[in-house]
PDB file of C-alpha atoms and ligand atoms in Angstrom:
ATOM      1  CA  MET A1283       0.000   0.000   0.000  1.00 51.00           C
ATOM      2  CA  ASN A1284       1.406   3.414  -0.942  1.00 55.00           C
ATOM      3  CA  GLY A1285      -0.598   6.604  -1.366  1.00 60.00           C
ATOM      4  CA  GLY A1286       1.822   7.699  -4.095  1.00 75.00           C
ATOM      5  CA  GLN A1287       3.836  10.070  -1.939  1.00 89.00           C
ATOM      6  CA  ARG A1288       7.590  10.107  -2.765  1.00 96.00           C
ATOM      7  CA  LEU A1289      10.511  10.999  -0.524  1.00 98.00           C
ATOM      8  CA  ASP A1290      13.306  10.668  -3.088  1.00 98.00           C
ATOM      9  CA  GLY A1291      16.547  12.265  -1.955  1.00 97.00           C
ATOM     10  CA  LYS A1292      15.345  12.631   1.646  1.00 98.00           C
ATOM     11  CA  VAL A1293      16.934  11.139   4.760  1.00 98.00           C
ATOM     12  CA  ALA A1294      14.910   9.918   7.753  1.00 99.00           C
ATOM     13  CA  LEU A1295      15.779   8.670  11.222  1.00 99.00           C
ATOM     14  CA  VAL A1296      13.078   6.555  12.888  1.00 99.00           C
ATOM     15  CA  THR A1297      13.382   5.524  16.549  1.00 99.00           C
ATOM     16  CA  GLY A1298      11.969   2.252  17.836  1.00 98.00           C
ATOM     17  CA  ALA A1299      12.113   1.057  14.240  1.00 98.00           C
ATOM     18  CA  ALA A1300      13.079  -2.580  14.866  1.00 98.00           C
ATOM     19  CA  SER A1301       9.451  -3.520  15.547  1.00 98.00           C
ATOM     20  CA  GLY A1302       5.794  -2.667  15.041  1.00 98.00           C
ATOM     21  CA  ILE A1303       4.825   0.811  13.904  1.00 98.00           C
ATOM     22  CA  GLY A1304       8.379   2.157  13.605  1.00 98.00           C
ATOM     23  CA  LEU A1305       9.415  -0.756  11.413  1.00 98.00           C
ATOM     24  CA  ALA A1306       6.438  -0.204   9.100  1.00 98.00           C
ATOM     25  CA  ILE A1307       7.293   3.499   8.832  1.00 98.00           C
ATOM     26  CA  ALA A1308      10.932   2.737   8.022  1.00 98.00           C
ATOM     27  CA  GLN A1309       9.805   0.306   5.308  1.00 98.00           C
ATOM     28  CA  ALA A1310       7.265   2.731   3.839  1.00 98.00           C
ATOM     29  CA  TYR A1311       9.790   5.581   3.780  1.00 98.00           C
ATOM     30  CA  ALA A1312      12.412   3.392   2.108  1.00 98.00           C
ATOM     31  CA  ALA A1313       9.888   2.210  -0.484  1.00 98.00           C
ATOM     32  CA  ALA A1314       9.169   5.889  -1.207  1.00 98.00           C
ATOM     33  CA  GLY A1315      12.842   6.532  -2.011  1.00 98.00           C
ATOM     34  CA  CYS A1316      14.031   7.820   1.376  1.00 98.00           C
ATOM     35  CA  ALA A1317      17.307   6.736   3.000  1.00 98.00           C
ATOM     36  CA  VAL A1318      16.461   5.504   6.503  1.00 98.00           C
ATOM     37  CA  ALA A1319      18.377   5.197   9.762  1.00 98.00           C
ATOM     38  CA  VAL A1320      16.690   2.412  11.709  1.00 98.00           C
ATOM     39  CA  ALA A1321      17.370   3.286  15.359  1.00 98.00           C
ATOM     40  CA  ASP A1322      16.433   1.026  18.241  1.00 98.00           C
ATOM     41  CA  LEU A1323      17.452  -0.169  21.664  1.00 98.00           C
ATOM     42  CA  ASN A1324      17.421  -3.597  20.011  1.00 98.00           C
ATOM     43  CA  ARG A1325      20.544  -3.451  17.824  1.00 97.00           C
ATOM     44  CA  PRO A1326      20.138  -6.889  16.166  1.00 98.00           C
ATOM     45  CA  GLY A1327      16.525  -5.994  15.356  1.00 98.00           C
ATOM     46  CA  ALA A1328      17.568  -2.657  13.872  1.00 98.00           C
ATOM     47  CA  ASP A1329      20.269  -4.313  11.772  1.00 98.00           C
ATOM     48  CA  ALA A1330      17.828  -6.995  10.574  1.00 98.00           C
ATOM     49  CA  ALA A1331      15.266  -4.349   9.584  1.00 98.00           C
ATOM     50  CA  ALA A1332      17.895  -2.324   7.735  1.00 98.00           C
ATOM     51  CA  GLY A1333      19.140  -5.483   6.014  1.00 98.00           C
ATOM     52  CA  ALA A1334      15.632  -6.373   4.858  1.00 98.00           C
ATOM     53  CA  ILE A1335      15.125  -2.860   3.490  1.00 98.00           C
ATOM     54  CA  ALA A1336      18.438  -3.042   1.629  1.00 98.00           C
ATOM     55  CA  ALA A1337      17.546  -6.489   0.259  1.00 98.00           C
ATOM     56  CA  ALA A1338      14.327  -4.975  -1.113  1.00 97.00           C
ATOM     57  CA  GLY A1339      16.359  -2.310  -2.932  1.00 97.00           C
ATOM     58  CA  GLY A1340      16.153   0.503  -0.363  1.00 98.00           C
ATOM     59  CA  ARG A1341      18.846   2.437   1.505  1.00 98.00           C
ATOM     60  CA  ALA A1342      19.065   1.863   5.264  1.00 98.00           C
ATOM     61  CA  ILE A1343      21.451   1.550   8.162  1.00 98.00           C
ATOM     62  CA  GLY A1344      20.736  -0.009  11.539  1.00 98.00           C
ATOM     63  CA  MET A1345      21.944   1.611  14.715  1.00 98.00           C
ATOM     64  CA  ALA A1346      21.786   1.050  18.461  1.00 98.00           C
ATOM     65  CA  MET A1347      20.081   3.974  20.145  1.00 98.00           C
ATOM     66  CA  ASP A1348      18.547   4.217  23.590  1.00 98.00           C
ATOM     67  CA  VAL A1349      16.465   7.380  23.199  1.00 98.00           C
ATOM     68  CA  THR A1350      16.880   8.172  26.908  1.00 98.00           C
ATOM     69  CA  ASP A1351      20.662   8.368  26.537  1.00 98.00           C
ATOM     70  CA  GLU A1352      21.846  11.802  25.393  1.00 98.00           C
ATOM     71  CA  ALA A1353      25.204  10.565  24.077  1.00 98.00           C
ATOM     72  CA  GLN A1354      23.633   7.695  22.117  1.00 98.00           C
ATOM     73  CA  VAL A1355      21.046  10.001  20.544  1.00 98.00           C
ATOM     74  CA  GLU A1356      23.715  12.508  19.486  1.00 98.00           C
ATOM     75  CA  ALA A1357      25.954   9.729  18.141  1.00 98.00           C
ATOM     76  CA  GLY A1358      23.055   8.226  16.189  1.00 98.00           C
ATOM     77  CA  PHE A1359      22.179  11.526  14.544  1.00 98.00           C
ATOM     78  CA  ASP A1360      25.843  12.055  13.680  1.00 98.00           C
ATOM     79  CA  ALA A1361      26.079   8.549  12.189  1.00 98.00           C
ATOM     80  CA  CYS A1362      22.942   9.165  10.113  1.00 98.00           C
ATOM     81  CA  THR A1363      24.325  12.457   8.812  1.00 98.00           C
ATOM     82  CA  ALA A1364      27.688  10.850   8.040  1.00 98.00           C
ATOM     83  CA  ALA A1365      26.068   7.941   6.184  1.00 98.00           C
ATOM     84  CA  PHE A1366      23.500   9.857   4.170  1.00 98.00           C
ATOM     85  CA  GLY A1367      24.717  13.482   4.070  1.00 97.00           C
ATOM     86  CA  GLY A1368      22.045  15.099   6.237  1.00 97.00           C
ATOM     87  CA  ILE A1369      18.740  14.569   7.943  1.00 98.00           C
ATOM     88  CA  ASP A1370      15.317  15.713   6.738  1.00 98.00           C
ATOM     89  CA  ILE A1371      12.758  13.670   8.672  1.00 98.00           C
ATOM     90  CA  VAL A1372      12.767  12.404  12.245  1.00 98.00           C
ATOM     91  CA  VAL A1373      10.105  10.117  13.662  1.00 99.00           C
ATOM     92  CA  SER A1374      10.191   9.986  17.458  1.00 99.00           C
ATOM     93  CA  ASN A1375       8.419   6.678  17.875  1.00 98.00           C
ATOM     94  CA  ALA A1376      10.155   4.486  20.476  1.00 98.00           C
ATOM     95  CA  GLY A1377       7.831   3.541  23.291  1.00 98.00           C
ATOM     96  CA  ILE A1378       6.827   1.028  25.944  1.00 98.00           C
ATOM     97  CA  GLN A1379       3.746   0.414  28.054  1.00 97.00           C
ATOM     98  CA  ILE A1380       3.273  -0.432  31.743  1.00 97.00           C
ATOM     99  CA  VAL A1381      -0.301  -1.193  32.814  1.00 96.00           C
ATOM    100  CA  LYS A1382      -1.346  -0.598  36.430  1.00 96.00           C
ATOM    101  CA  PRO A1383      -3.243   1.999  38.484  1.00 97.00           C
ATOM    102  CA  VAL A1384      -1.447   5.236  39.360  1.00 98.00           C
ATOM    103  CA  HIS A1385      -1.252   4.406  43.064  1.00 98.00           C
ATOM    104  CA  GLU A1386       0.666   1.187  42.311  1.00 98.00           C
ATOM    105  CA  PHE A1387       3.344   2.775  40.098  1.00 98.00           C
ATOM    106  CA  SER A1388       6.803   2.962  41.626  1.00 98.00           C
ATOM    107  CA  PHE A1389       8.657   6.216  41.028  1.00 98.00           C
ATOM    108  CA  GLU A1390      11.212   4.227  39.029  1.00 98.00           C
ATOM    109  CA  GLU A1391       8.473   2.890  36.699  1.00 98.00           C
ATOM    110  CA  TRP A1392       7.007   6.388  36.294  1.00 98.00           C
ATOM    111  CA  ARG A1393      10.423   7.791  35.417  1.00 98.00           C
ATOM    112  CA  ARG A1394      11.082   4.959  32.975  1.00 98.00           C
ATOM    113  CA  MET A1395       7.839   5.698  31.109  1.00 98.00           C
ATOM    114  CA  ILE A1396       8.383   9.461  31.056  1.00 98.00           C
ATOM    115  CA  GLY A1397      12.054   8.931  30.173  1.00 98.00           C
ATOM    116  CA  ILE A1398      11.345   6.916  27.043  1.00 98.00           C
ATOM    117  CA  HIS A1399       8.284   8.784  25.821  1.00 98.00           C
ATOM    118  CA  LEU A1400       9.136  12.349  26.788  1.00 98.00           C
ATOM    119  CA  ASP A1401      12.867  12.676  27.505  1.00 98.00           C
ATOM    120  CA  GLY A1402      13.424  10.593  24.366  1.00 98.00           C
ATOM    121  CA  ALA A1403      11.219  12.914  22.329  1.00 99.00           C
ATOM    122  CA  PHE A1404      13.084  15.941  23.676  1.00 99.00           C
ATOM    123  CA  LEU A1405      16.552  14.518  22.983  1.00 99.00           C
ATOM    124  CA  CYS A1406      15.606  13.491  19.427  1.00 99.00           C
ATOM    125  CA  THR A1407      13.868  16.822  18.778  1.00 99.00           C
ATOM    126  CA  ARG A1408      16.846  18.841  19.945  1.00 99.00           C
ATOM    127  CA  ALA A1409      19.277  16.720  17.956  1.00 98.00           C
ATOM    128  CA  ALA A1410      17.076  17.108  14.877  1.00 98.00           C
ATOM    129  CA  LEU A1411      16.484  20.851  15.186  1.00 98.00           C
ATOM    130  CA  ARG A1412      20.150  21.696  15.729  1.00 98.00           C
ATOM    131  CA  ARG A1413      21.105  19.833  12.571  1.00 98.00           C
ATOM    132  CA  MET A1414      18.124  20.994  10.500  1.00 98.00           C
ATOM    133  CA  TYR A1415      18.592  24.658  11.446  1.00 98.00           C
ATOM    134  CA  ALA A1416      22.334  24.465  10.686  1.00 98.00           C
ATOM    135  CA  ALA A1417      21.775  22.800   7.294  1.00 98.00           C
ATOM    136  CA  GLY A1418      19.125  25.368   6.341  1.00 98.00           C
ATOM    137  CA  ARG A1419      17.044  22.952   4.265  1.00 96.00           C
ATOM    138  CA  GLY A1420      14.033  22.685   6.589  1.00 98.00           C
ATOM    139  CA  GLY A1421      12.713  19.381   7.837  1.00 98.00           C
ATOM    140  CA  CYS A1422       9.930  17.400   9.411  1.00 98.00           C
ATOM    141  CA  VAL A1423       9.682  16.117  12.988  1.00 98.00           C
ATOM    142  CA  LEU A1424       6.924  13.589  13.686  1.00 99.00           C
ATOM    143  CA  TYR A1425       5.906  12.305  17.104  1.00 99.00           C
ATOM    144  CA  MET A1426       4.158   9.007  17.732  1.00 98.00           C
ATOM    145  CA  GLY A1427       1.348  10.109  19.982  1.00 98.00           C
ATOM    146  CA  SER A1428      -1.789   8.048  20.497  1.00 98.00           C
ATOM    147  CA  VAL A1429      -5.507   8.416  20.997  1.00 98.00           C
ATOM    148  CA  HIS A1430      -4.141   8.614  24.544  1.00 98.00           C
ATOM    149  CA  SER A1431      -2.775  12.045  23.535  1.00 98.00           C
ATOM    150  CA  LYS A1432      -6.451  13.079  23.503  1.00 98.00           C
ATOM    151  CA  GLU A1433      -8.211  11.010  26.132  1.00 97.00           C
ATOM    152  CA  ALA A1434      -7.428   8.735  29.061  1.00 97.00           C
ATOM    153  CA  SER A1435      -7.868   5.078  29.896  1.00 96.00           C
ATOM    154  CA  ALA A1436      -7.599   3.587  33.355  1.00 96.00           C
ATOM    155  CA  LEU A1437      -4.291   1.841  34.188  1.00 96.00           C
ATOM    156  CA  LYS A1438      -2.196   3.989  31.828  1.00 97.00           C
ATOM    157  CA  GLY A1439      -1.353   7.089  33.876  1.00 98.00           C
ATOM    158  CA  PRO A1440       2.233   7.849  32.806  1.00 98.00           C
ATOM    159  CA  TYR A1441       1.537   6.793  29.203  1.00 98.00           C
ATOM    160  CA  VAL A1442      -1.477   9.112  28.945  1.00 98.00           C
ATOM    161  CA  ALA A1443       0.431  11.950  30.633  1.00 98.00           C
ATOM    162  CA  ALA A1444       3.421  11.565  28.304  1.00 98.00           C
ATOM    163  CA  LYS A1445       1.316  11.224  25.152  1.00 98.00           C
ATOM    164  CA  HIS A1446      -0.644  14.380  26.046  1.00 98.00           C
ATOM    165  CA  ALA A1447       2.641  16.212  26.665  1.00 98.00           C
ATOM    166  CA  LEU A1448       3.891  15.376  23.166  1.00 99.00           C
ATOM    167  CA  VAL A1449       1.098  17.512  21.720  1.00 98.00           C
ATOM    168  CA  GLY A1450       2.372  20.512  23.687  1.00 98.00           C
ATOM    169  CA  LEU A1451       5.947  19.871  22.602  1.00 98.00           C
ATOM    170  CA  ALA A1452       4.893  19.589  18.967  1.00 98.00           C
ATOM    171  CA  LYS A1453       2.931  22.855  19.064  1.00 98.00           C
ATOM    172  CA  THR A1454       5.975  24.643  20.487  1.00 98.00           C
ATOM    173  CA  VAL A1455       8.330  23.100  17.927  1.00 98.00           C
ATOM    174  CA  ALA A1456       5.880  24.106  15.165  1.00 98.00           C
ATOM    175  CA  LYS A1457       6.151  27.751  16.266  1.00 98.00           C
ATOM    176  CA  GLU A1458       9.924  27.732  16.729  1.00 98.00           C
ATOM    177  CA  GLY A1459      10.607  25.623  13.647  1.00 98.00           C
ATOM    178  CA  GLY A1460       8.357  27.558  11.296  1.00 98.00           C
ATOM    179  CA  PRO A1461      10.880  30.290  10.470  1.00 98.00           C
ATOM    180  CA  HIS A1462      13.423  27.537   9.702  1.00 98.00           C
ATOM    181  CA  GLY A1463      11.067  25.559   7.451  1.00 98.00           C
ATOM    182  CA  VAL A1464      10.752  22.777  10.017  1.00 98.00           C
ATOM    183  CA  ARG A1465       7.263  21.262  10.257  1.00 98.00           C
ATOM    184  CA  THR A1466       6.046  19.003  13.034  1.00 98.00           C
ATOM    185  CA  ASN A1467       2.956  16.898  13.655  1.00 98.00           C
ATOM    186  CA  VAL A1468       1.741  14.222  16.041  1.00 99.00           C
ATOM    187  CA  ILE A1469       0.316  10.937  14.787  1.00 99.00           C
ATOM    188  CA  CYS A1470      -2.341   9.533  17.123  1.00 98.00           C
ATOM    189  CA  PRO A1471      -3.139   5.876  16.381  1.00 98.00           C
ATOM    190  CA  GLY A1472      -5.845   3.773  17.956  1.00 98.00           C
ATOM    191  CA  PHE A1473      -4.965   0.244  19.033  1.00 97.00           C
ATOM    192  CA  VAL A1474      -2.555  -1.508  16.666  1.00 98.00           C
ATOM    193  CA  LYS A1475      -1.697  -5.193  17.130  1.00 97.00           C
ATOM    194  CA  THR A1476       2.032  -4.884  17.864  1.00 97.00           C
ATOM    195  CA  PRO A1477       4.090  -6.537  20.619  1.00 96.00           C
ATOM    196  CA  LEU A1478       3.379  -3.468  22.790  1.00 95.00           C
ATOM    197  CA  VAL A1479      -0.373  -4.084  22.618  1.00 95.00           C
ATOM    198  CA  LEU A1480      -0.356  -7.875  22.588  1.00 95.00           C
ATOM    199  CA  ALA A1481       1.705  -7.853  25.794  1.00 94.00           C
ATOM    200  CA  GLN A1482      -0.832  -5.712  27.662  1.00 94.00           C
ATOM    201  CA  ILE A1483      -3.979  -7.715  26.847  1.00 95.00           C
ATOM    202  CA  PRO A1484      -3.464 -10.407  29.546  1.00 95.00           C
ATOM    203  CA  GLU A1485      -2.719  -7.772  32.198  1.00 93.00           C
ATOM    204  CA  LEU A1486      -5.770  -5.685  31.233  1.00 93.00           C
ATOM    205  CA  ALA A1487      -7.879  -8.860  31.356  1.00 95.00           C
ATOM    206  CA  ARG A1488      -6.620  -9.672  34.854  1.00 95.00           C
ATOM    207  CA  ARG A1489      -7.038  -6.130  36.151  1.00 93.00           C
ATOM    208  CA  HIS A1490     -10.546  -5.638  34.708  1.00 93.00           C
ATOM    209  CA  GLY A1491     -11.749  -9.183  35.453  1.00 96.00           C
ATOM    210  CA  LEU A1492     -12.446  -9.829  31.754  1.00 96.00           C
ATOM    211  CA  SER A1493     -11.447 -12.467  29.229  1.00 97.00           C
ATOM    212  CA  GLU A1494      -8.846 -11.436  26.643  1.00 96.00           C
ATOM    213  CA  ASP A1495     -11.588 -11.418  23.977  1.00 96.00           C
ATOM    214  CA  GLU A1496     -13.663  -9.103  26.137  1.00 96.00           C
ATOM    215  CA  VAL A1497     -10.686  -6.752  26.552  1.00 95.00           C
ATOM    216  CA  VAL A1498     -10.463  -6.455  22.775  1.00 96.00           C
ATOM    217  CA  ARG A1499     -14.217  -6.007  22.274  1.00 96.00           C
ATOM    218  CA  THR A1500     -15.208  -3.942  25.311  1.00 95.00           C
ATOM    219  CA  ILE A1501     -12.067  -1.823  25.788  1.00 94.00           C
ATOM    220  CA  MET A1502      -9.790  -1.692  22.760  1.00 96.00           C
ATOM    221  CA  LEU A1503     -12.321  -1.564  19.925  1.00 97.00           C
ATOM    222  CA  LYS A1504     -15.422  -0.445  21.836  1.00 96.00           C
ATOM    223  CA  ASP A1505     -15.598   3.069  20.426  1.00 97.00           C
ATOM    224  CA  THR A1506     -14.375   2.372  16.897  1.00 98.00           C
ATOM    225  CA  VAL A1507     -16.914   2.737  14.094  1.00 98.00           C
ATOM    226  CA  ASP A1508     -16.303  -0.778  12.756  1.00 98.00           C
ATOM    227  CA  ASN A1509     -14.649  -2.930  15.474  1.00 97.00           C
ATOM    228  CA  VAL A1510     -11.414  -3.048  13.518  1.00 97.00           C
ATOM    229  CA  PHE A1511      -7.835  -2.607  14.743  1.00 98.00           C
ATOM    230  CA  THR A1512      -5.744   0.136  13.173  1.00 98.00           C
ATOM    231  CA  THR A1513      -2.784  -1.460  11.344  1.00 98.00           C
ATOM    232  CA  VAL A1514       0.911  -0.627  11.181  1.00 98.00           C
ATOM    233  CA  GLU A1515       0.377   0.106   7.466  1.00 98.00           C
ATOM    234  CA  ASP A1516      -2.380   2.637   8.291  1.00 98.00           C
ATOM    235  CA  VAL A1517       0.013   4.465  10.599  1.00 98.00           C
ATOM    236  CA  ALA A1518       2.933   4.209   8.167  1.00 98.00           C
ATOM    237  CA  GLN A1519       0.857   5.724   5.365  1.00 98.00           C
ATOM    238  CA  THR A1520      -0.092   8.597   7.680  1.00 98.00           C
ATOM    239  CA  ALA A1521       3.582   9.119   8.496  1.00 98.00           C
ATOM    240  CA  LEU A1522       4.406   9.059   4.790  1.00 98.00           C
ATOM    241  CA  PHE A1523       1.701  11.584   3.978  1.00 98.00           C
ATOM    242  CA  LEU A1524       2.875  13.950   6.719  1.00 98.00           C
ATOM    243  CA  ALA A1525       6.567  13.632   5.822  1.00 98.00           C
ATOM    244  CA  GLY A1526       5.872  14.227   2.149  1.00 97.00           C
ATOM    245  CA  PHE A1527       3.431  17.096   2.565  1.00 96.00           C
ATOM    246  CA  PRO A1528       4.809  19.789   0.287  1.00 94.00           C
ATOM    247  CA  THR A1529       4.237  22.995   2.272  1.00 94.00           C
ATOM    248  CA  ASP A1530       4.329  24.336   5.830  1.00 94.00           C
ATOM    249  CA  ALA A1531       0.514  24.590   5.884  1.00 97.00           C
ATOM    250  CA  LEU A1532       0.248  21.361   7.839  1.00 98.00           C
ATOM    251  CA  THR A1533       2.162  21.853  11.094  1.00 98.00           C
ATOM    252  CA  GLY A1534       1.462  21.700  14.823  1.00 98.00           C
ATOM    253  CA  GLN A1535      -1.411  19.270  14.279  1.00 98.00           C
ATOM    254  CA  SER A1536      -2.480  15.925  15.691  1.00 98.00           C
ATOM    255  CA  VAL A1537      -3.658  13.417  13.104  1.00 98.00           C
ATOM    256  CA  ILE A1538      -5.847  10.721  14.624  1.00 98.00           C
ATOM    257  CA  VAL A1539      -5.879   7.376  12.833  1.00 98.00           C
ATOM    258  CA  SER A1540      -8.131   5.172  14.950  1.00 98.00           C
ATOM    259  CA  HIS A1541     -11.200   3.875  13.064  1.00 98.00           C
ATOM    260  CA  GLY A1542     -13.173   6.706  14.619  1.00 98.00           C
ATOM    261  CA  TRP A1543     -12.375   5.778  18.233  1.00 97.00           C
ATOM    262  CA  HIS A1544     -11.615   9.431  18.880  1.00 97.00           C
ATOM    263  CA  MET A1545     -13.076  12.230  16.749  1.00 97.00           C
ATOM    264  CA  GLU A1546     -12.377  15.945  16.998  1.00 92.00           C
TER     265      GLU A1546
HETATM  266  P1  LIG B1493       6.661  -2.182  19.633  1.00 83.74           P
HETATM  267  O1  LIG B1493       6.875  -2.769  20.974  1.00 83.74           O
HETATM  268  O2  LIG B1493       6.289  -3.070  18.496  1.00 83.74           O
HETATM  269  O3  LIG B1493       7.934  -1.333  19.181  1.00 83.74           O
HETATM  270  C1  LIG B1493       8.559  -0.428  20.046  1.00 83.74           C
HETATM  271  C2  LIG B1493      10.036  -0.382  19.714  1.00 83.74           C
HETATM  272  O4  LIG B1493      10.630   0.620  20.541  1.00 83.74           O
HETATM  273  C3  LIG B1493      10.769  -1.707  19.995  1.00 83.74           C
HETATM  274  O5  LIG B1493      11.526  -2.085  18.853  1.00 83.74           O
HETATM  275  C4  LIG B1493      11.669  -1.362  21.166  1.00 83.74           C
HETATM  276  O6  LIG B1493      12.905  -2.087  21.160  1.00 83.74           O
HETATM  277  C5  LIG B1493      11.882   0.110  20.975  1.00 83.74           C
HETATM  278  N1  LIG B1493      12.308   0.798  22.199  1.00 83.74           N
HETATM  279  C6  LIG B1493      11.816   0.636  23.456  1.00 83.74           C
HETATM  280  N2  LIG B1493      12.486   1.418  24.303  1.00 83.74           N
HETATM  281  C7  LIG B1493      13.413   2.096  23.576  1.00 83.74           C
HETATM  282  C8  LIG B1493      14.410   3.060  23.893  1.00 83.74           C
HETATM  283  N3  LIG B1493      14.610   3.475  25.153  1.00 83.74           N
HETATM  284  N4  LIG B1493      15.174   3.539  22.884  1.00 83.74           N
HETATM  285  C9  LIG B1493      14.995   3.126  21.611  1.00 83.74           C
HETATM  286  N5  LIG B1493      14.075   2.209  21.250  1.00 83.74           N
HETATM  287  C10 LIG B1493      13.297   1.695  22.235  1.00 83.74           C
HETATM  288  O7  LIG B1493       5.526  -1.081  19.867  1.00 83.74           O
HETATM  289  P2  LIG B1493       4.635  -0.195  18.862  1.00 83.74           P
HETATM  290  O8  LIG B1493       3.231  -0.519  19.162  1.00 83.74           O
HETATM  291  O9  LIG B1493       5.137  -0.274  17.470  1.00 83.74           O
HETATM  292  O10 LIG B1493       4.910   1.251  19.475  1.00 83.74           O
HETATM  293  C11 LIG B1493       5.586   2.290  18.787  1.00 83.74           C
HETATM  294  C12 LIG B1493       5.020   3.625  19.237  1.00 83.74           C
HETATM  295  O11 LIG B1493       3.642   3.690  18.872  1.00 83.74           O
HETATM  296  C13 LIG B1493       5.078   3.859  20.752  1.00 83.74           C
HETATM  297  O12 LIG B1493       5.441   5.201  21.005  1.00 83.74           O
HETATM  298  C14 LIG B1493       3.652   3.604  21.185  1.00 83.74           C
HETATM  299  O13 LIG B1493       3.317   4.301  22.363  1.00 83.74           O
HETATM  300  C15 LIG B1493       2.910   4.155  19.983  1.00 83.74           C
HETATM  301  N6  LIG B1493       1.532   3.701  19.852  1.00 83.74           N
HETATM  302  C16 LIG B1493       1.255   2.374  19.749  1.00 83.74           C
HETATM  303  C17 LIG B1493      -0.082   1.982  19.622  1.00 83.74           C
HETATM  304  C18 LIG B1493      -0.477   0.546  19.518  1.00 83.74           C
HETATM  305  O14 LIG B1493      -1.668   0.241  19.654  1.00 83.74           O
HETATM  306  N7  LIG B1493       0.455  -0.373  19.240  1.00 83.74           N
HETATM  307  C19 LIG B1493      -1.092   2.933  19.617  1.00 83.74           C
HETATM  308  C20 LIG B1493      -0.760   4.278  19.726  1.00 83.74           C
HETATM  309  C21 LIG B1493       0.559   4.645  19.842  1.00 83.74           C
END
């Protein structure tokens, strides 16, 4: 599936790209002609993803990057620039989930969630903006938000807090980046069947006293218009559309791709 958008001559860095949504975005960007740095905590996974992209005729490198580690983020952006001659698109996508009520979270778990989702977004944003401003050729920074950037669910306190915060960061970056030709948007998917979601279904079932089927029907898909999961391809096509959008008209926005779970 490709909406026809092309990214020929562009360079992208995608975090959390060894799996799930990030992997699909890396593949879609490469298929659209973009050189891609596949960055992930999971180095073998990143290398495998980059290898598969190269085998399919695309340009990609894999790299180890913990988005909470300032030195690793800076080194990854430098390696991307060295390999491909610049950086035009950054997708801050790496994420995890921990499911439990707020009063049961340890401070360490809270900090881990905020560290990956929010500190990681900051470190990648700053690394991107410094390089994009210096190169003077504009750019695009995308954040992987969620429907949980717009509304809450029980048992997901730090996730909901961090995903809401990304919208504020993006609006600020839109204002600061505008004069430099840097656009930014937040992608807000509904539930997508990735390891992150599959891992939380048993815990949600236990906590809510439901079967796993009931979790899917009565929680995850309850408010969709058609009882259908969003797919990694749906999200990747949204990321492709936003990265390839030709003007600065579309910036500072949240694009919700959720089968109508959340409507604005
Ligand atoms: P996933 O588990 O399939 O992939 C997440 C990737 O992030 C993994 O490859 C993992 O190794 C990597 N990662 C984790 N911590 C990292 C770190 N510190 N540094 C670098 N990489 C790290 O999950 P996914 O569902 O594809 O999630 C990707 C993003 O999409 C997350 O931000 C998630 O919150 C968001 N999202 C997912 C859904 C969904 O339903 N799956 C919905 C909305 C938003």
